[in-house]
Structure formats: structure tokens, C-alpha cells
Amino acid sequence: MIAATITIGWMSGLFYGFSVSVMPGLRVAADRTAIETMQRINVAILNGWFLLGYIGALVFSAAAVALHATGSGGRDSLGPLIGALVAYLAAMGVTARINIPLNNALEQAGPVERIADPAAVRRAFEAPWVRANVWRAVLCTVSLGLLAWALVLH
């Protein structure tokens, strides 16, 4: 439960950070600057620390549910643990269905200096990506809150 709480906390913080600082900062940047920055972030984020948080949150949450479902971890916290896992799975679904395809489309636009209409590329990416990221932040925060509740109950 502690590992699940830590890793989901990392993901919640990451998505929250993008919502309140990175994307608002890029909103006022020039089109080419915003595109190039997000292209670079999308490459840089694929590292072991990110994967530990992203996949670890799923694995540790599922393990906590499994342990508590068998009764070995105590059943009082099973409901919040299941809720936390479902909320995190929903955040992963948003990532897979919206954010990753938008990231891929941004990458396929090519090097920023060769993009003929950077404003159009940005319009296709930015607003839907930001909306989806807010959902990820909310879902991960809900998951984190449920994990905290499960820890209190346990």
C-alpha cells in the first residue's frame, strides 16, 4: 500500500505540475517554441524513473488489492483500494487514448523548423492534450486520496 501510494503520488504530482505550470507557461510561448518544447519533453520523459512511477503505480495498486482481497492484508481497506485502482486505470486509459496519440501526432509533425503551419499543429495538440491532462491529474489525485484513506483504515 505504501509503494502504491508513493508511485501514484508521483503520477498525480507529475500531471498536476503539467496542469499548473508547464502548460500555462507554454500557453504564452510562440507556436514553434511550444511545439519543440513538448516534442523534447515527450522524448525526455521516457526514462526509468517515469516508468517506475507509471507502471509501478499499477502493479503496486493491483498487488495491494490482491493482498487485501485474500484477507491477508485486512478487508477494511479493500473498498478504497479497489477505487484507487479503478481511478488509476481510468487515468491510464486517458493517457493511452488521448495523450499518447496526441504526443505521437506532434512528433510526426517533424522538426519544428520544417512545419509549414505551426499554429495549426499547435491547435490540434494543445487544447485536447491539456483537457486530457487535467482529467489525468484529477483521477490520480482521487486515486491518491483513496490510497491515503486505505492506509488510515489499515
CSV table of C-alpha atoms in Angstrom, one decimal:
chain,number,residue,atom,x,y,z
A,1,MET,CA,0.0,0.0,0.0
A,2,ILE,CA,2.9,2.4,0.8
A,3,ALA,CA,4.5,1.7,-2.6
A,4,ALA,CA,1.2,2.2,-4.4
A,5,THR,CA,0.7,5.5,-2.5
A,6,ILE,CA,4.1,6.7,-3.3
A,7,THR,CA,4.0,5.9,-7.0
A,8,ILE,CA,0.5,7.2,-7.6
A,9,GLY,CA,1.6,10.3,-5.7
A,10,TRP,CA,4.4,10.7,-8.2
A,11,MET,CA,2.0,10.4,-11.1
A,12,SER,CA,-0.5,12.7,-9.5
A,13,GLY,CA,2.2,15.3,-8.9
A,14,LEU,CA,3.5,15.0,-12.4
A,15,PHE,CA,0.2,15.6,-14.1
A,16,TYR,CA,-0.7,18.3,-11.6
A,17,GLY,CA,2.6,20.0,-12.3
A,18,PHE,CA,1.9,20.0,-16.0
A,19,SER,CA,-1.6,21.4,-15.4
A,20,VAL,CA,-0.5,24.3,-13.2
A,21,SER,CA,3.0,25.2,-14.5
A,22,VAL,CA,4.3,23.6,-17.7
A,23,MET,CA,1.2,24.0,-19.9
A,24,PRO,CA,0.3,27.5,-18.7
A,25,GLY,CA,3.9,28.5,-19.3
A,26,LEU,CA,3.9,27.1,-22.8
A,27,ARG,CA,0.5,28.7,-23.5
A,28,VAL,CA,2.2,32.1,-23.7
A,29,ALA,CA,5.2,30.8,-25.8
A,30,ALA,CA,5.4,31.1,-29.6
A,31,ASP,CA,4.0,28.2,-31.6
A,32,ARG,CA,7.3,26.8,-32.7
A,33,THR,CA,8.7,27.1,-29.1
A,34,ALA,CA,5.7,25.3,-27.6
A,35,ILE,CA,5.8,22.5,-30.2
A,36,GLU,CA,9.6,22.0,-29.9
A,37,THR,CA,9.4,22.0,-26.1
A,38,MET,CA,6.6,19.4,-26.0
A,39,GLN,CA,8.5,17.3,-28.6
A,40,ARG,CA,11.5,17.3,-26.3
A,41,ILE,CA,9.5,16.6,-23.1
A,42,ASN,CA,7.8,13.7,-24.8
A,43,VAL,CA,11.2,12.1,-25.5
A,44,ALA,CA,12.8,13.0,-22.2
A,45,ILE,CA,10.0,11.7,-20.1
A,46,LEU,CA,10.5,8.1,-21.4
A,47,ASN,CA,13.0,7.1,-18.7
A,48,GLY,CA,13.3,4.6,-15.9
A,49,TRP,CA,12.0,6.9,-13.2
A,50,PHE,CA,8.9,7.8,-15.2
A,51,LEU,CA,8.3,4.1,-15.9
A,52,LEU,CA,8.8,3.1,-12.3
A,53,GLY,CA,6.1,5.6,-11.3
A,54,TYR,CA,3.7,4.9,-14.2
A,55,ILE,CA,3.9,1.1,-14.2
A,56,GLY,CA,4.7,0.8,-10.5
A,57,ALA,CA,1.5,2.6,-9.6
A,58,LEU,CA,-0.5,0.0,-11.5
A,59,VAL,CA,1.5,-3.0,-10.2
A,60,PHE,CA,1.6,-1.9,-6.6
A,61,SER,CA,-2.1,-0.9,-6.5
A,62,ALA,CA,-3.1,-4.2,-8.1
A,63,ALA,CA,-0.9,-6.1,-5.6
A,64,ALA,CA,-2.5,-4.2,-2.7
A,65,VAL,CA,-6.0,-5.1,-3.9
A,66,ALA,CA,-5.0,-8.7,-4.4
A,67,LEU,CA,-3.4,-9.0,-0.9
A,68,HIS,CA,-6.4,-7.4,0.7
A,69,ALA,CA,-9.0,-9.4,-1.3
A,70,THR,CA,-7.4,-12.6,0.1
A,71,GLY,CA,-7.8,-11.3,3.6
A,72,SER,CA,-4.1,-11.3,4.3
A,73,GLY,CA,-3.9,-7.5,4.3
A,74,GLY,CA,-7.2,-6.9,6.1
A,75,ARG,CA,-10.5,-6.3,4.4
A,76,ASP,CA,-11.4,-2.9,5.8
A,77,SER,CA,-9.3,-1.1,3.3
A,78,LEU,CA,-10.4,-3.2,0.2
A,79,GLY,CA,-13.1,-0.8,-1.0
A,80,PRO,CA,-10.8,2.3,-1.2
A,81,LEU,CA,-8.0,0.2,-2.7
A,82,ILE,CA,-10.3,-1.0,-5.5
A,83,GLY,CA,-11.5,2.6,-6.0
A,84,ALA,CA,-7.9,3.7,-6.2
A,85,LEU,CA,-7.0,1.1,-8.7
A,86,VAL,CA,-10.1,1.9,-10.9
A,87,ALA,CA,-9.3,5.6,-10.8
A,88,TYR,CA,-5.7,5.0,-11.8
A,89,LEU,CA,-6.7,2.6,-14.6
A,90,ALA,CA,-9.0,5.4,-15.9
A,91,ALA,CA,-6.1,7.8,-15.9
A,92,MET,CA,-4.0,5.3,-17.8
A,93,GLY,CA,-6.9,5.0,-20.2
A,94,VAL,CA,-7.0,8.7,-20.8
A,95,THR,CA,-3.2,8.6,-21.4
A,96,ALA,CA,-3.5,5.7,-23.9
A,97,ARG,CA,-6.5,7.0,-25.8
A,98,ILE,CA,-5.8,10.8,-25.8
A,99,ASN,CA,-2.4,12.0,-24.6
A,100,ILE,CA,-0.2,9.4,-26.3
A,101,PRO,CA,-1.8,9.7,-29.7
A,102,LEU,CA,-1.5,13.5,-29.5
A,103,ASN,CA,2.1,13.2,-28.5
A,104,ASN,CA,2.7,10.8,-31.5
A,105,ALA,CA,1.0,13.3,-33.8
A,106,LEU,CA,3.2,16.1,-32.5
A,107,GLU,CA,6.3,14.0,-33.2
A,108,GLN,CA,5.1,13.1,-36.7
A,109,ALA,CA,4.7,16.8,-37.5
A,110,GLY,CA,8.5,16.6,-37.8
A,111,PRO,CA,11.3,19.1,-36.9
A,112,VAL,CA,9.7,22.3,-35.8
A,113,GLU,CA,11.7,24.4,-38.3
A,114,ARG,CA,10.1,22.4,-41.2
A,115,ILE,CA,6.5,22.7,-40.0
A,116,ALA,CA,4.7,24.8,-42.6
A,117,ASP,CA,1.8,25.8,-40.3
A,118,PRO,CA,2.9,25.6,-36.7
A,119,ALA,CA,-0.3,27.3,-35.4
A,120,ALA,CA,-2.4,24.5,-36.9
A,121,VAL,CA,-0.2,21.8,-35.4
A,122,ARG,CA,-0.4,23.5,-32.0
A,123,ARG,CA,-4.2,23.9,-32.2
A,124,ALA,CA,-4.6,20.2,-33.0
A,125,PHE,CA,-2.5,19.3,-30.0
A,126,GLU,CA,-2.7,21.8,-27.2
A,127,ALA,CA,-6.3,22.1,-26.1
A,128,PRO,CA,-7.2,18.4,-26.2
A,129,TRP,CA,-3.9,17.4,-24.5
A,130,VAL,CA,-4.4,20.0,-21.7
A,131,ARG,CA,-8.0,18.8,-21.1
A,132,ALA,CA,-7.0,15.2,-21.0
A,133,ASN,CA,-4.1,16.0,-18.7
A,134,VAL,CA,-6.4,17.7,-16.3
A,135,TRP,CA,-8.5,14.6,-16.2
A,136,ARG,CA,-5.4,12.5,-15.5
A,137,ALA,CA,-4.4,14.8,-12.7
A,138,VAL,CA,-7.9,14.6,-11.1
A,139,LEU,CA,-8.1,10.8,-11.5
A,140,CYS,CA,-4.7,10.3,-10.0
A,141,THR,CA,-5.5,12.7,-7.1
A,142,VAL,CA,-8.7,10.7,-6.5
A,143,SER,CA,-6.6,7.5,-6.5
A,144,LEU,CA,-4.1,9.0,-4.1
A,145,GLY,CA,-6.8,10.2,-1.7
A,146,LEU,CA,-8.4,6.7,-1.7
A,147,LEU,CA,-5.0,5.1,-1.0
A,148,ALA,CA,-4.5,7.5,1.9
A,149,TRP,CA,-7.9,6.5,3.2
A,150,ALA,CA,-7.0,2.8,2.8
A,151,LEU,CA,-3.8,3.4,4.8
A,152,VAL,CA,-5.8,5.1,7.6
A,153,LEU,CA,-8.3,2.2,7.7
A,154,HIS,CA,-5.5,-0.4,7.6
